[in-house]
Coordinates of C-alpha atoms in Angstrom, one line a residue:
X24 CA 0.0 0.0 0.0
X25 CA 0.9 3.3 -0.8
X26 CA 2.7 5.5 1.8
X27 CA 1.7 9.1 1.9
X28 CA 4.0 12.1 1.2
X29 CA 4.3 13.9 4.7
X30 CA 4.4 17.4 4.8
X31 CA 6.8 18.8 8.2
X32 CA 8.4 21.3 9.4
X33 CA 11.3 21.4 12.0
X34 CA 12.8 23.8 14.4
X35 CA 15.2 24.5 17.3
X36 CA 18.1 22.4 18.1
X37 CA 18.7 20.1 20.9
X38 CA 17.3 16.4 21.2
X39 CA 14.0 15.8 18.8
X40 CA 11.1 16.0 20.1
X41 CA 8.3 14.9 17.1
X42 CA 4.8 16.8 17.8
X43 CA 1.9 14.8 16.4
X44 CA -1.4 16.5 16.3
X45 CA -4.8 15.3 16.6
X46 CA -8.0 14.2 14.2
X47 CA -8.7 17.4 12.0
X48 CA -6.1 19.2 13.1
X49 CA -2.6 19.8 11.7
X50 CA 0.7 20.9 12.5
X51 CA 0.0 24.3 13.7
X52 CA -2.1 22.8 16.6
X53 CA 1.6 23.1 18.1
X54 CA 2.9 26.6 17.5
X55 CA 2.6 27.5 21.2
X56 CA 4.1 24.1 22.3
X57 CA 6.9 24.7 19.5
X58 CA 7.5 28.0 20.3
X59 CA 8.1 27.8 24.1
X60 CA 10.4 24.0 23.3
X61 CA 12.4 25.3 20.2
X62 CA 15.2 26.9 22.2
X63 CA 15.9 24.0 23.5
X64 CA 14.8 21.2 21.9
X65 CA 14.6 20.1 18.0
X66 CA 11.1 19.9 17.5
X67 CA 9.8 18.4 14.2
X68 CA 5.8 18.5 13.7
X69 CA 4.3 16.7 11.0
X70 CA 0.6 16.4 9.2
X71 CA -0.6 12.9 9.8
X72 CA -1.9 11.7 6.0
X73 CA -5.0 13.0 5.1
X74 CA -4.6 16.1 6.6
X75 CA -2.8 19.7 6.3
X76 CA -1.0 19.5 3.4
X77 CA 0.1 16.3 4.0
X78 CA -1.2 13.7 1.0
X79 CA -4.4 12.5 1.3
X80 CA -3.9 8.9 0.4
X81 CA -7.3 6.3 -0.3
X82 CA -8.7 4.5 2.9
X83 CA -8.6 2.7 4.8
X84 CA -6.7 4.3 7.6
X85 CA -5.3 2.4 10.9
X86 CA -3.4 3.6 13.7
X87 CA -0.4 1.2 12.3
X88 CA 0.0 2.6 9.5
X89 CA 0.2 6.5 10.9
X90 CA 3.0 4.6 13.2
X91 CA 4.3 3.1 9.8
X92 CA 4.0 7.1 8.7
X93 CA 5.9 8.3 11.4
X94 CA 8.1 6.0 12.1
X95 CA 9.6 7.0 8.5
X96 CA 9.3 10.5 9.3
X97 CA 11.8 9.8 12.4
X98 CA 14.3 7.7 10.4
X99 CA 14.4 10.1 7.7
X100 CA 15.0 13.4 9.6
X101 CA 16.4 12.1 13.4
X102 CA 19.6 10.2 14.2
X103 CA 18.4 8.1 16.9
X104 CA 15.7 8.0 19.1
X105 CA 13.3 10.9 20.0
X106 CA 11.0 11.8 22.4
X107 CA 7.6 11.3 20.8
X108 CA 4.3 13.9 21.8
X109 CA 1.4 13.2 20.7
X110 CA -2.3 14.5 21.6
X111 CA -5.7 12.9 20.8
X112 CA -5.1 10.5 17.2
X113 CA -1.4 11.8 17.9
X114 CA -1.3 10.0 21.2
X115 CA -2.8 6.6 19.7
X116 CA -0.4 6.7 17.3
X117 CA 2.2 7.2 20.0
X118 CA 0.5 4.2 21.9
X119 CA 1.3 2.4 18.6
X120 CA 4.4 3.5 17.7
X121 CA 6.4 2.8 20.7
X122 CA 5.0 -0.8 20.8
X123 CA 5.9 -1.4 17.1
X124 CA 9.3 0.6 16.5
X125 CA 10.7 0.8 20.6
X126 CA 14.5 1.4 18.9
X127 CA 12.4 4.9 17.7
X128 CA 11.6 5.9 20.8
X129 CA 13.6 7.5 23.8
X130 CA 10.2 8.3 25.7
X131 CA 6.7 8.8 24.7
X132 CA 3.8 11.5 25.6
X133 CA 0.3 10.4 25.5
X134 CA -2.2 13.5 25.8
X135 CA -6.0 13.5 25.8
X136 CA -6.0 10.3 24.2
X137 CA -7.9 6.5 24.6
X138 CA -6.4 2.9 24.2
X139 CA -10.0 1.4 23.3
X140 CA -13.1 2.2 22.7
X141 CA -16.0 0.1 23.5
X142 CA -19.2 -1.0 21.2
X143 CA -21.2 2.4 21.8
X144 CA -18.1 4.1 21.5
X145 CA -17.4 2.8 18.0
X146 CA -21.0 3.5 17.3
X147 CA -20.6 6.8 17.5
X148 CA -17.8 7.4 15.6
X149 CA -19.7 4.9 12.7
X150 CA -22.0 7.3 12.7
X151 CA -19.5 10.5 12.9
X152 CA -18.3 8.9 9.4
X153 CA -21.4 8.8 7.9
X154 CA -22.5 12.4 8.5
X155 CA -18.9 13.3 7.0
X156 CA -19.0 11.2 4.2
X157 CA -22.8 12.4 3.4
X158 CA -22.7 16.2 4.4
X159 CA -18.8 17.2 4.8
X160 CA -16.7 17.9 8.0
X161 CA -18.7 21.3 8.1
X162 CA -21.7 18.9 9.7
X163 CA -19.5 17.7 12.4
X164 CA -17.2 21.1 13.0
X165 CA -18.9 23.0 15.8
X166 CA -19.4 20.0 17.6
X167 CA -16.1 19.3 17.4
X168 CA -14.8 22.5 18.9
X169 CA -17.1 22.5 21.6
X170 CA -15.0 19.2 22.6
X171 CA -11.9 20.7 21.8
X172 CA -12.4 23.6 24.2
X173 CA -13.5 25.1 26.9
X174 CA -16.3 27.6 26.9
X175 CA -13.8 30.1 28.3
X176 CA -11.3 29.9 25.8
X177 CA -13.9 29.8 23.0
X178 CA -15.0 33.3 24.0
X179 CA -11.7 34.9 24.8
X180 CA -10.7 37.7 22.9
X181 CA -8.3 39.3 24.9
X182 CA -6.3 36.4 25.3
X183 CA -6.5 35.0 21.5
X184 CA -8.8 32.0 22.5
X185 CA -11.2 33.0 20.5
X186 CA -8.9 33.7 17.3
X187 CA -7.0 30.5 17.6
X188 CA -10.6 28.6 17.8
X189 CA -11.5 30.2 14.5
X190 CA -8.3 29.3 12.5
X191 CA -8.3 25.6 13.9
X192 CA -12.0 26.0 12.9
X193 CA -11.2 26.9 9.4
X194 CA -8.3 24.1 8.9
X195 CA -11.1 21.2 10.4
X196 CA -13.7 22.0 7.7
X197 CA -10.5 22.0 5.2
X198 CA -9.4 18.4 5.8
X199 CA -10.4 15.7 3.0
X200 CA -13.8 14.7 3.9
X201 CA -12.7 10.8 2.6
X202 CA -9.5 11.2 4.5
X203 CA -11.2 12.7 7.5
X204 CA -13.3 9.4 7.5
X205 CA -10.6 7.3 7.4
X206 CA -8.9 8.4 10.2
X207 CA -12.5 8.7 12.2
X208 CA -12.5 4.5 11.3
X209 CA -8.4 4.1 12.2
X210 CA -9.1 5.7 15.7
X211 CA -12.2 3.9 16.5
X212 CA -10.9 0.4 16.0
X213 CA -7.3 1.2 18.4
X214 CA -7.1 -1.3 21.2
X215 CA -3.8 -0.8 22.9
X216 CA -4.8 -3.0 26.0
X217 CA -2.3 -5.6 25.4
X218 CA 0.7 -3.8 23.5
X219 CA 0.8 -1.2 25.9
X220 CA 1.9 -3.3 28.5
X221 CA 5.1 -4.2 26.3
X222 CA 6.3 -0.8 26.0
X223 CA 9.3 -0.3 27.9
X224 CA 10.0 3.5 27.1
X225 CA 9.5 6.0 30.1
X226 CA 5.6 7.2 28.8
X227 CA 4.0 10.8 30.4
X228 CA 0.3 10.4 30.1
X229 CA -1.2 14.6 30.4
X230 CA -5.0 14.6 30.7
X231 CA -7.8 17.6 30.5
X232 CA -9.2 17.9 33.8
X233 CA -12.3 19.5 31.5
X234 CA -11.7 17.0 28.5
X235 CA -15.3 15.2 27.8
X236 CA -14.3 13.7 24.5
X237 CA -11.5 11.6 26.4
X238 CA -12.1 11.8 30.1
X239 CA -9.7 11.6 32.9
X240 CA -10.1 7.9 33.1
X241 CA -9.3 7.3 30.2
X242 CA -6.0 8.5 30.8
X243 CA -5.7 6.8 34.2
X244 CA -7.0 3.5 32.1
X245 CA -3.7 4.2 29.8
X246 CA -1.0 5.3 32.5
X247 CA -2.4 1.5 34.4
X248 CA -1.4 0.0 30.7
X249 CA 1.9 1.1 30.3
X250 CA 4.9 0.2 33.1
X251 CA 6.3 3.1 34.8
X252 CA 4.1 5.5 33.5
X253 CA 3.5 8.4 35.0
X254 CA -0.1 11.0 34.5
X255 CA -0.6 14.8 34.7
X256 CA -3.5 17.2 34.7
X257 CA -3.8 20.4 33.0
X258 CA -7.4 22.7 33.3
X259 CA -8.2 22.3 30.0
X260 CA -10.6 20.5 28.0
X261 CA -9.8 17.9 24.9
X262 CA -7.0 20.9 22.9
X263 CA -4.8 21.1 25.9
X264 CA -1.8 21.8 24.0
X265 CA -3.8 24.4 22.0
X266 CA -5.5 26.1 25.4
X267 CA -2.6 25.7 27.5
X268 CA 0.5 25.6 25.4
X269 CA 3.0 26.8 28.3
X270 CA 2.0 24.8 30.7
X271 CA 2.5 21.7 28.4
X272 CA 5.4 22.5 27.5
X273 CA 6.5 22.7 30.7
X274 CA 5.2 18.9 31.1
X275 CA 7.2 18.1 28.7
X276 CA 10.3 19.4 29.8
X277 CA 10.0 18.6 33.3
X278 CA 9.3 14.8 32.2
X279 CA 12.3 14.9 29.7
X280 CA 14.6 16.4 32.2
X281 CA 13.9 13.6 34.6
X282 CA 15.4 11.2 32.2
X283 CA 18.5 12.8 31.7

């Protein structure tokens, strides 16, 4: 099967850290994150396929082949292992990553994300890829962003909440409708439950106190799944990188400092 053309961008210098963004979202999810690592750090983000400007390659989608994706992307621009972030799709795909290419990884980040979704669960996202395949991401968009973010930060103006929601807006009713489905189908059928407890990389887990589209427990369920790993907070709902960039950042660096 055809691998997709990935469209990146890289910054900084320092070790790599790889930013992978979540469903209907692309790159510039991270320019707070980026921007606040980048003097330190190396930090390559990349459009998962289907999205951004990233090739939109036919369906089906699973979460082994965006690890497939990325774990190309890694050999191609990092010598050695990185430390691999990723939020929501991005943090499935770091679930599956690190259990498929572990000589990839030097430590893994797993934000607002699931390792399995039950019947209703999938259900719903069925459904989500019907309404996009018959009416366009359009149908699905404000829904989305009232997952995404907070009220709060959806109304902020002095602050730029309400600025950012509109661009990300714009870019989720841009993604491939067909592509957009795909991925919809590759994140509904993940079930990490087994693999995770193979990884052996040090794994942060960072959950939205305020996230409803992946709960706390779901990121307790994950940080159970995977040895050693260890789960934060942050007051913000399912976008916590985008709502709270600083404070993720400084996750991050707190959690990659420890393993120095």
């Amino acid at each position: 099967m055809k691998k997709p053309h990935l469209h990146w961008i890289q910054e900084g210098r320092g070790p790599v850290v790889v930013l992978s963004h979540a469903l209907g979202c692309e790159l510039g999810m991270w320019d707070g994150v980026a921007a606040a690592l980048k003097d330190r750090y190396t930090v390559l983000r990349h459009d998962h396929r289907g999205h951004g400007r990233s090739e939109a390659v036919p369906g089906p989608y699973s979460m082994e082949m965006l690890a497939d994706d990325v774990a190309g992307l890694i050999d191609a621009h990092a010598a050695g292992p990185v430390h691999f972030v990723g939020l929501s799709m991005g943090g499935m795909t770091a679930q599956a990553l690190a259990a498929k290419y572990p000589q990839r990884v030097r430590s893994i980040t797993v934000a607002n994300a699931a390792m399995y979704y039950d019947e209703a669960a999938r259900a719903m996202w069925a459904a989500r890829v019907q309404t996009v395949l018959a009416q366009g991401v359009e149908a699905i968009a404000d829904g989305a962003l009232q997952r995404w973010f907070t009220p709060e930060f959806r109304a902020d103006e002095t602050g730029g909440g309400k600025q950012r929601v509109a661009v990300l807006r714009e870019r989720l009713v841009n993604t491939d409708a067909a592509a957009y489905a795909a991925s919809c189908e590759a994140v509904a059928g993940i079930d990490f439950r087994a693999s995770n407890g193979g990884i052996q990389c040090p794994a942060l887990v960072i959950a939205g106190t305020r996230d409803e589209a992946t709960p706390v427990a779901m990121s307790e369920a994950i940080r159970s799944s995977i040895p050693g790993a260890q789960l934060q907070t942050l007051a913000a709902a399912h976008l916590s990188a985008v709502e709270q960039p600083v404070a993720f950042a400084g996750l991050l660096e707190r959690f990659f400092q420890s393993l120095d």
